[in-house]
């Protein structure tokens, strides 16, 4: 008889070294906790320590929106961890506007730098080490809202759409070296930052007859940070060893409705 121990996978990342961007609150903090629970050594980062760094993780303040910031973070990661086996790009976000034509140039650039180019730059600095070791897992956090192309967030979803295309291409390039690259696309998730952004969006797009039910996913609730974190943990674990170039949408069916 086979005995299955509940939680027996908790140390499946033992010996792995992980870097998680945007890991002090919300989805990022949940990802950090799941990786720590799985036995990984974790370094996380944000622009400032305004959130709560999960216990057991190392933290460094970094701004990944610039090449210099990415280079400094990569150097610190190699100093603290030695090497990086798991790279999770969670940092992201943008402020909503009245419509696409009201988004100023500087916010378009900031959205591209934070939600797309930050991943490109950090990958270019850390993936070569993975390639030398012929092993590694990279996860890009996108958004389930990409297909909707909502005008108030067009700068954000455009950057995330670019991230998804880039992720598929990078997966194809790095697969022969044993490196897996995948994307997770969260839907509406209950985080303080997400709620504040949705409130701004609602004020900009107030519509007669709008109800709370309009924002409810078919599964009947908002996502929780752990819902996303479990998907990330799966993708970086050995359980996903034959999965690369994929995009896992975790949205409770929110964007499956016609």
PDB file of C-alpha atoms in Angstrom:
ATOM      1  CA  UNK A   1       0.000   0.000   0.000  1.00  0.00           C
ATOM      2  CA  UNK A   2       1.278   3.444  -0.908  1.00  0.00           C
ATOM      3  CA  UNK A   3       1.217   5.973   1.911  1.00  0.00           C
ATOM      4  CA  UNK A   4       0.746   9.596   0.962  1.00  0.00           C
ATOM      5  CA  UNK A   5       1.853  12.118   3.561  1.00  0.00           C
ATOM      6  CA  UNK A   6      -0.068  15.361   3.419  1.00  0.00           C
ATOM      7  CA  UNK A   7       2.396  18.196   2.960  1.00  0.00           C
ATOM      8  CA  UNK A   8       5.158  15.807   1.871  1.00  0.00           C
ATOM      9  CA  UNK A   9       6.018  18.187  -0.957  1.00  0.00           C
ATOM     10  CA  UNK A  10       6.914  20.985   1.464  1.00  0.00           C
ATOM     11  CA  UNK A  11      10.661  20.598   0.927  1.00  0.00           C
ATOM     12  CA  UNK A  12      10.534  20.079  -2.825  1.00  0.00           C
ATOM     13  CA  UNK A  13      12.655  23.190  -3.387  1.00  0.00           C
ATOM     14  CA  UNK A  14      15.287  22.356  -0.785  1.00  0.00           C
ATOM     15  CA  UNK A  15      18.669  23.634  -1.955  1.00  0.00           C
ATOM     16  CA  UNK A  16      17.123  25.995  -4.524  1.00  0.00           C
ATOM     17  CA  UNK A  17      17.861  29.716  -4.464  1.00  0.00           C
ATOM     18  CA  UNK A  18      15.078  32.068  -5.500  1.00  0.00           C
ATOM     19  CA  UNK A  19      14.720  35.754  -6.313  1.00  0.00           C
ATOM     20  CA  UNK A  20      11.220  37.273  -6.204  1.00  0.00           C
ATOM     21  CA  UNK A  21      10.621  40.871  -7.248  1.00  0.00           C
ATOM     22  CA  UNK A  22       7.810  42.812  -5.583  1.00  0.00           C
ATOM     23  CA  UNK A  23       7.704  40.347  -2.712  1.00  0.00           C
ATOM     24  CA  UNK A  24       6.784  42.397   0.352  1.00  0.00           C
ATOM     25  CA  UNK A  25       2.991  42.381   0.055  1.00  0.00           C
ATOM     26  CA  UNK A  26       0.050  40.852  -1.761  1.00  0.00           C
ATOM     27  CA  UNK A  27       0.772  38.197  -4.358  1.00  0.00           C
ATOM     28  CA  UNK A  28       4.539  38.650  -4.146  1.00  0.00           C
ATOM     29  CA  UNK A  29       4.640  38.090  -0.380  1.00  0.00           C
ATOM     30  CA  UNK A  30       2.478  34.983  -0.776  1.00  0.00           C
ATOM     31  CA  UNK A  31       4.885  33.651  -3.413  1.00  0.00           C
ATOM     32  CA  UNK A  32       7.838  34.269  -1.098  1.00  0.00           C
ATOM     33  CA  UNK A  33       6.116  32.388   1.741  1.00  0.00           C
ATOM     34  CA  UNK A  34       5.260  29.413  -0.475  1.00  0.00           C
ATOM     35  CA  UNK A  35       8.834  29.166  -1.761  1.00  0.00           C
ATOM     36  CA  UNK A  36      10.190  29.370   1.786  1.00  0.00           C
ATOM     37  CA  UNK A  37       7.753  26.674   2.904  1.00  0.00           C
ATOM     38  CA  UNK A  38       9.013  24.509   0.050  1.00  0.00           C
ATOM     39  CA  UNK A  39      12.570  24.781   1.347  1.00  0.00           C
ATOM     40  CA  UNK A  40      14.033  27.433  -0.958  1.00  0.00           C
ATOM     41  CA  UNK A  41      16.392  30.173   0.107  1.00  0.00           C
ATOM     42  CA  UNK A  42      14.673  33.401  -0.949  1.00  0.00           C
ATOM     43  CA  UNK A  43      15.771  36.958  -1.635  1.00  0.00           C
ATOM     44  CA  UNK A  44      13.001  39.428  -2.338  1.00  0.00           C
ATOM     45  CA  UNK A  45      12.932  43.043  -3.357  1.00  0.00           C
ATOM     46  CA  UNK A  46      10.771  46.123  -3.661  1.00  0.00           C
ATOM     47  CA  UNK A  47      11.461  49.817  -4.167  1.00  0.00           C
ATOM     48  CA  UNK A  48      11.190  50.297  -0.393  1.00  0.00           C
ATOM     49  CA  UNK A  49      10.407  48.157   2.624  1.00  0.00           C
ATOM     50  CA  UNK A  50       6.913  49.629   3.001  1.00  0.00           C
ATOM     51  CA  UNK A  51       5.395  46.163   3.078  1.00  0.00           C
ATOM     52  CA  UNK A  52       6.212  43.287   5.387  1.00  0.00           C
ATOM     53  CA  UNK A  53       9.089  41.051   4.389  1.00  0.00           C
ATOM     54  CA  UNK A  54       8.043  37.443   5.030  1.00  0.00           C
ATOM     55  CA  UNK A  55       9.969  35.910   7.899  1.00  0.00           C
ATOM     56  CA  UNK A  56      12.923  33.904   6.667  1.00  0.00           C
ATOM     57  CA  UNK A  57      13.463  35.852   3.445  1.00  0.00           C
ATOM     58  CA  UNK A  58      16.331  38.226   2.758  1.00  0.00           C
ATOM     59  CA  UNK A  59      15.397  41.683   1.451  1.00  0.00           C
ATOM     60  CA  UNK A  60      17.103  44.352  -0.606  1.00  0.00           C
ATOM     61  CA  UNK A  61      15.559  47.624  -1.783  1.00  0.00           C
ATOM     62  CA  UNK A  62      15.833  47.935  -5.564  1.00  0.00           C
ATOM     63  CA  UNK A  63      14.171  49.762  -8.427  1.00  0.00           C
ATOM     64  CA  UNK A  64      13.899  47.298 -11.304  1.00  0.00           C
ATOM     65  CA  UNK A  65      12.549  49.926 -13.717  1.00  0.00           C
ATOM     66  CA  UNK A  66      16.050  50.871 -14.849  1.00  0.00           C
ATOM     67  CA  UNK A  67      18.977  48.931 -16.251  1.00  0.00           C
ATOM     68  CA  UNK A  68      21.165  50.196 -13.409  1.00  0.00           C
ATOM     69  CA  UNK A  69      18.618  48.980 -10.868  1.00  0.00           C
ATOM     70  CA  UNK A  70      18.441  45.556 -12.502  1.00  0.00           C
ATOM     71  CA  UNK A  71      22.228  45.287 -12.579  1.00  0.00           C
ATOM     72  CA  UNK A  72      22.503  46.217  -8.903  1.00  0.00           C
ATOM     73  CA  UNK A  73      19.818  43.687  -7.980  1.00  0.00           C
ATOM     74  CA  UNK A  74      21.443  40.904 -10.003  1.00  0.00           C
ATOM     75  CA  UNK A  75      24.783  41.600  -8.339  1.00  0.00           C
ATOM     76  CA  UNK A  76      23.193  41.550  -4.878  1.00  0.00           C
ATOM     77  CA  UNK A  77      21.321  38.333  -5.651  1.00  0.00           C
ATOM     78  CA  UNK A  78      24.549  36.629  -6.676  1.00  0.00           C
ATOM     79  CA  UNK A  79      26.276  37.960  -3.561  1.00  0.00           C
ATOM     80  CA  UNK A  80      23.505  36.850  -1.183  1.00  0.00           C
ATOM     81  CA  UNK A  81      22.409  33.616  -2.850  1.00  0.00           C
ATOM     82  CA  UNK A  82      25.496  32.627  -4.813  1.00  0.00           C
ATOM     83  CA  UNK A  83      23.410  31.716  -7.831  1.00  0.00           C
ATOM     84  CA  UNK A  84      19.745  32.037  -8.762  1.00  0.00           C
ATOM     85  CA  UNK A  85      17.837  28.853  -9.623  1.00  0.00           C
ATOM     86  CA  UNK A  86      14.328  30.328  -9.511  1.00  0.00           C
ATOM     87  CA  UNK A  87      13.398  33.808 -10.743  1.00  0.00           C
ATOM     88  CA  UNK A  88       9.877  35.166 -10.215  1.00  0.00           C
ATOM     89  CA  UNK A  89       9.025  38.535 -11.753  1.00  0.00           C
ATOM     90  CA  UNK A  90       6.101  39.846  -9.728  1.00  0.00           C
ATOM     91  CA  UNK A  91       6.799  43.603  -9.571  1.00  0.00           C
ATOM     92  CA  UNK A  92       4.264  45.507 -11.625  1.00  0.00           C
ATOM     93  CA  UNK A  93       1.345  47.884 -11.713  1.00  0.00           C
ATOM     94  CA  UNK A  94       0.033  51.135 -13.173  1.00  0.00           C
ATOM     95  CA  UNK A  95      -2.468  53.851 -12.363  1.00  0.00           C
ATOM     96  CA  UNK A  96      -5.765  53.954 -14.304  1.00  0.00           C
ATOM     97  CA  UNK A  97      -6.773  56.920 -16.459  1.00  0.00           C
ATOM     98  CA  UNK A  98      -9.979  58.189 -17.985  1.00  0.00           C
ATOM     99  CA  UNK A  99      -9.054  56.518 -21.251  1.00  0.00           C
ATOM    100  CA  UNK A 100      -6.148  55.481 -23.452  1.00  0.00           C
ATOM    101  CA  UNK A 101      -5.655  58.944 -24.947  1.00  0.00           C
ATOM    102  CA  UNK A 102      -5.319  60.515 -21.490  1.00  0.00           C
ATOM    103  CA  UNK A 103      -2.307  58.398 -20.489  1.00  0.00           C
ATOM    104  CA  UNK A 104       0.784  60.639 -20.583  1.00  0.00           C
ATOM    105  CA  UNK A 105       3.995  59.570 -22.284  1.00  0.00           C
ATOM    106  CA  UNK A 106       5.895  59.206 -19.025  1.00  0.00           C
ATOM    107  CA  UNK A 107       3.321  56.737 -17.687  1.00  0.00           C
ATOM    108  CA  UNK A 108       3.494  54.682 -20.871  1.00  0.00           C
ATOM    109  CA  UNK A 109       7.256  54.502 -20.424  1.00  0.00           C
ATOM    110  CA  UNK A 110       6.966  53.699 -16.724  1.00  0.00           C
ATOM    111  CA  UNK A 111       4.458  50.929 -17.457  1.00  0.00           C
ATOM    112  CA  UNK A 112       6.770  49.406 -20.040  1.00  0.00           C
ATOM    113  CA  UNK A 113       9.807  49.689 -17.771  1.00  0.00           C
ATOM    114  CA  UNK A 114       8.109  48.118 -14.747  1.00  0.00           C
ATOM    115  CA  UNK A 115       5.806  45.537 -16.340  1.00  0.00           C
ATOM    116  CA  UNK A 116       7.910  44.413 -19.294  1.00  0.00           C
ATOM    117  CA  UNK A 117      11.477  45.673 -19.560  1.00  0.00           C
ATOM    118  CA  UNK A 118      12.298  44.955 -15.912  1.00  0.00           C
ATOM    119  CA  UNK A 119      11.832  41.251 -16.679  1.00  0.00           C
ATOM    120  CA  UNK A 120      13.807  41.462 -19.915  1.00  0.00           C
ATOM    121  CA  UNK A 121      16.730  43.151 -18.185  1.00  0.00           C
ATOM    122  CA  UNK A 122      16.857  40.889 -15.144  1.00  0.00           C
ATOM    123  CA  UNK A 123      16.493  37.754 -17.282  1.00  0.00           C
ATOM    124  CA  UNK A 124      19.406  38.891 -19.439  1.00  0.00           C
ATOM    125  CA  UNK A 125      21.547  39.208 -16.323  1.00  0.00           C
ATOM    126  CA  UNK A 126      20.588  35.998 -14.501  1.00  0.00           C
ATOM    127  CA  UNK A 127      19.548  33.500 -17.186  1.00  0.00           C
ATOM    128  CA  UNK A 128      23.133  33.085 -18.492  1.00  0.00           C
ATOM    129  CA  UNK A 129      24.098  31.568 -15.132  1.00  0.00           C
ATOM    130  CA  UNK A 130      21.152  29.179 -15.371  1.00  0.00           C
ATOM    131  CA  UNK A 131      22.247  28.303 -18.876  1.00  0.00           C
ATOM    132  CA  UNK A 132      25.740  27.440 -17.654  1.00  0.00           C
ATOM    133  CA  UNK A 133      24.231  25.146 -15.003  1.00  0.00           C
ATOM    134  CA  UNK A 134      21.673  23.856 -17.527  1.00  0.00           C
ATOM    135  CA  UNK A 135      18.893  24.283 -15.006  1.00  0.00           C
ATOM    136  CA  UNK A 136      16.494  26.991 -13.908  1.00  0.00           C
ATOM    137  CA  UNK A 137      12.890  28.160 -13.713  1.00  0.00           C
ATOM    138  CA  UNK A 138      11.589  31.635 -14.577  1.00  0.00           C
ATOM    139  CA  UNK A 139       8.037  32.832 -13.984  1.00  0.00           C
ATOM    140  CA  UNK A 140       6.658  36.109 -15.340  1.00  0.00           C
ATOM    141  CA  UNK A 141       3.527  37.408 -13.619  1.00  0.00           C
ATOM    142  CA  UNK A 142       1.203  38.925 -16.222  1.00  0.00           C
ATOM    143  CA  UNK A 143      -2.528  39.675 -15.987  1.00  0.00           C
ATOM    144  CA  UNK A 144      -5.700  37.866 -16.984  1.00  0.00           C
ATOM    145  CA  UNK A 145      -6.994  41.266 -18.127  1.00  0.00           C
ATOM    146  CA  UNK A 146      -4.642  41.371 -21.145  1.00  0.00           C
ATOM    147  CA  UNK A 147      -7.287  40.232 -23.680  1.00  0.00           C
ATOM    148  CA  UNK A 148      -9.775  42.838 -22.441  1.00  0.00           C
ATOM    149  CA  UNK A 149      -7.451  45.761 -23.336  1.00  0.00           C
ATOM    150  CA  UNK A 150      -9.427  48.070 -21.045  1.00  0.00           C
ATOM    151  CA  UNK A 151      -8.694  51.702 -22.055  1.00  0.00           C
ATOM    152  CA  UNK A 152      -8.039  52.989 -18.481  1.00  0.00           C
ATOM    153  CA  UNK A 153      -5.287  50.378 -18.157  1.00  0.00           C
ATOM    154  CA  UNK A 154      -4.170  50.163 -21.760  1.00  0.00           C
ATOM    155  CA  UNK A 155      -0.559  51.052 -20.872  1.00  0.00           C
ATOM    156  CA  UNK A 156      -0.526  48.252 -18.279  1.00  0.00           C
ATOM    157  CA  UNK A 157      -2.149  45.493 -20.354  1.00  0.00           C
ATOM    158  CA  UNK A 158      -0.098  46.470 -23.419  1.00  0.00           C
ATOM    159  CA  UNK A 159       3.093  46.004 -21.412  1.00  0.00           C
ATOM    160  CA  UNK A 160       1.805  42.688 -20.049  1.00  0.00           C
ATOM    161  CA  UNK A 161       0.866  41.522 -23.552  1.00  0.00           C
ATOM    162  CA  UNK A 162       4.445  42.223 -24.620  1.00  0.00           C
ATOM    163  CA  UNK A 163       5.638  40.289 -21.566  1.00  0.00           C
ATOM    164  CA  UNK A 164       3.586  37.260 -22.572  1.00  0.00           C
ATOM    165  CA  UNK A 165       4.954  37.248 -26.125  1.00  0.00           C
ATOM    166  CA  UNK A 166       8.482  37.698 -24.844  1.00  0.00           C
ATOM    167  CA  UNK A 167       8.001  34.893 -22.313  1.00  0.00           C
ATOM    168  CA  UNK A 168       6.964  32.430 -25.017  1.00  0.00           C
ATOM    169  CA  UNK A 169       9.927  33.366 -27.173  1.00  0.00           C
ATOM    170  CA  UNK A 170      12.380  33.149 -24.289  1.00  0.00           C
ATOM    171  CA  UNK A 171      10.975  29.757 -23.324  1.00  0.00           C
ATOM    172  CA  UNK A 172      11.720  28.439 -26.801  1.00  0.00           C
ATOM    173  CA  UNK A 173      15.255  29.818 -26.729  1.00  0.00           C
ATOM    174  CA  UNK A 174      16.183  28.557 -23.269  1.00  0.00           C
ATOM    175  CA  UNK A 175      14.461  25.155 -23.314  1.00  0.00           C
ATOM    176  CA  UNK A 176      17.458  23.326 -24.852  1.00  0.00           C
ATOM    177  CA  UNK A 177      19.504  24.532 -21.874  1.00  0.00           C
ATOM    178  CA  UNK A 178      17.104  23.001 -19.370  1.00  0.00           C
ATOM    179  CA  UNK A 179      15.557  26.327 -18.344  1.00  0.00           C
ATOM    180  CA  UNK A 180      11.778  26.556 -18.131  1.00  0.00           C
ATOM    181  CA  UNK A 181       9.983  29.886 -18.657  1.00  0.00           C
ATOM    182  CA  UNK A 182       6.280  30.234 -17.907  1.00  0.00           C
ATOM    183  CA  UNK A 183       3.708  32.923 -17.183  1.00  0.00           C
ATOM    184  CA  UNK A 184       1.004  33.211 -14.519  1.00  0.00           C
ATOM    185  CA  UNK A 185      -1.875  35.602 -15.208  1.00  0.00           C
ATOM    186  CA  UNK A 186      -3.924  36.512 -12.137  1.00  0.00           C
ATOM    187  CA  UNK A 187      -7.456  37.803 -12.307  1.00  0.00           C
ATOM    188  CA  UNK A 188      -9.082  39.975  -9.668  1.00  0.00           C
ATOM    189  CA  UNK A 189      -7.151  39.220  -6.481  1.00  0.00           C
ATOM    190  CA  UNK A 190      -7.835  40.536  -2.984  1.00  0.00           C
ATOM    191  CA  UNK A 191      -4.783  42.641  -2.211  1.00  0.00           C
ATOM    192  CA  UNK A 192      -4.626  46.158  -0.733  1.00  0.00           C
ATOM    193  CA  UNK A 193      -2.953  47.534  -3.837  1.00  0.00           C
ATOM    194  CA  UNK A 194      -5.416  45.844  -6.150  1.00  0.00           C
ATOM    195  CA  UNK A 195      -8.401  47.130  -4.208  1.00  0.00           C
ATOM    196  CA  UNK A 196      -7.103  50.709  -4.262  1.00  0.00           C
ATOM    197  CA  UNK A 197      -6.573  50.501  -8.016  1.00  0.00           C
ATOM    198  CA  UNK A 198     -10.059  49.065  -8.599  1.00  0.00           C
ATOM    199  CA  UNK A 199     -11.593  51.892  -6.568  1.00  0.00           C
ATOM    200  CA  UNK A 200      -9.786  54.421  -8.772  1.00  0.00           C
ATOM    201  CA  UNK A 201     -10.955  52.563 -11.872  1.00  0.00           C
ATOM    202  CA  UNK A 202     -14.549  52.508 -10.669  1.00  0.00           C
ATOM    203  CA  UNK A 203     -14.517  56.262 -10.085  1.00  0.00           C
ATOM    204  CA  UNK A 204     -13.185  56.858 -13.578  1.00  0.00           C
ATOM    205  CA  UNK A 205     -15.665  54.481 -15.210  1.00  0.00           C
ATOM    206  CA  UNK A 206     -18.814  54.913 -13.147  1.00  0.00           C
ATOM    207  CA  UNK A 207     -21.704  53.510 -15.140  1.00  0.00           C
ATOM    208  CA  UNK A 208     -25.464  53.459 -14.423  1.00  0.00           C
ATOM    209  CA  UNK A 209     -26.632  50.058 -13.240  1.00  0.00           C
ATOM    210  CA  UNK A 210     -23.185  48.825 -12.282  1.00  0.00           C
ATOM    211  CA  UNK A 211     -23.366  46.391  -9.357  1.00  0.00           C
ATOM    212  CA  UNK A 212     -20.917  44.437  -7.265  1.00  0.00           C
ATOM    213  CA  UNK A 213     -22.103  41.302  -9.036  1.00  0.00           C
ATOM    214  CA  UNK A 214     -20.591  42.656 -12.255  1.00  0.00           C
ATOM    215  CA  UNK A 215     -17.166  42.179 -10.673  1.00  0.00           C
ATOM    216  CA  UNK A 216     -17.737  38.682  -9.290  1.00  0.00           C
ATOM    217  CA  UNK A 217     -15.917  35.811 -10.975  1.00  0.00           C
ATOM    218  CA  UNK A 218     -18.002  32.748 -11.906  1.00  0.00           C
ATOM    219  CA  UNK A 219     -16.465  30.862  -8.974  1.00  0.00           C
ATOM    220  CA  UNK A 220     -18.131  33.398  -6.715  1.00  0.00           C
ATOM    221  CA  UNK A 221     -15.229  35.110  -4.969  1.00  0.00           C
ATOM    222  CA  UNK A 222     -12.130  37.192  -5.498  1.00  0.00           C
ATOM    223  CA  UNK A 223      -8.850  35.360  -5.755  1.00  0.00           C
ATOM    224  CA  UNK A 224      -6.540  35.259  -2.767  1.00  0.00           C
ATOM    225  CA  UNK A 225      -2.771  35.816  -3.014  1.00  0.00           C
ATOM    226  CA  UNK A 226      -2.185  32.155  -2.170  1.00  0.00           C
ATOM    227  CA  UNK A 227      -4.286  31.110  -5.188  1.00  0.00           C
ATOM    228  CA  UNK A 228      -1.666  32.731  -7.391  1.00  0.00           C
ATOM    229  CA  UNK A 229       1.281  31.658  -5.254  1.00  0.00           C
ATOM    230  CA  UNK A 230       0.339  27.982  -5.506  1.00  0.00           C
ATOM    231  CA  UNK A 231       0.383  28.254  -9.308  1.00  0.00           C
ATOM    232  CA  UNK A 232       3.831  29.855  -9.190  1.00  0.00           C
ATOM    233  CA  UNK A 233       5.122  27.164  -6.826  1.00  0.00           C
ATOM    234  CA  UNK A 234       3.877  24.458  -9.164  1.00  0.00           C
ATOM    235  CA  UNK A 235       5.592  26.046 -12.163  1.00  0.00           C
ATOM    236  CA  UNK A 236       9.000  26.306 -10.482  1.00  0.00           C
ATOM    237  CA  UNK A 237       8.822  22.823  -8.969  1.00  0.00           C
ATOM    238  CA  UNK A 238       9.784  19.477 -10.450  1.00  0.00           C
ATOM    239  CA  UNK A 239       6.092  18.714 -10.893  1.00  0.00           C
ATOM    240  CA  UNK A 240       6.147  21.066 -13.897  1.00  0.00           C
ATOM    241  CA  UNK A 241       9.355  19.641 -15.364  1.00  0.00           C
ATOM    242  CA  UNK A 242       7.766  19.220 -18.823  1.00  0.00           C
ATOM    243  CA  UNK A 243       6.012  22.573 -18.878  1.00  0.00           C
ATOM    244  CA  UNK A 244       7.490  25.631 -20.557  1.00  0.00           C
ATOM    245  CA  UNK A 245       6.156  28.469 -22.689  1.00  0.00           C
ATOM    246  CA  UNK A 246       2.775  28.217 -20.977  1.00  0.00           C
ATOM    247  CA  UNK A 247       0.492  30.833 -19.471  1.00  0.00           C
ATOM    248  CA  UNK A 248      -1.599  29.689 -16.513  1.00  0.00           C
ATOM    249  CA  UNK A 249      -4.619  31.968 -16.052  1.00  0.00           C
ATOM    250  CA  UNK A 250      -5.767  32.040 -12.415  1.00  0.00           C
ATOM    251  CA  UNK A 251      -8.928  34.136 -12.443  1.00  0.00           C
ATOM    252  CA  UNK A 252     -11.875  32.088 -11.140  1.00  0.00           C
ATOM    253  CA  UNK A 253     -13.298  32.138 -14.675  1.00  0.00           C
ATOM    254  CA  UNK A 254     -13.513  35.940 -14.634  1.00  0.00           C
ATOM    255  CA  UNK A 255     -12.349  36.441 -18.217  1.00  0.00           C
ATOM    256  CA  UNK A 256     -13.952  33.306 -19.615  1.00  0.00           C
ATOM    257  CA  UNK A 257     -17.363  34.983 -19.750  1.00  0.00           C
ATOM    258  CA  UNK A 258     -18.630  36.174 -23.104  1.00  0.00           C
TER     259      UNK A 258
END
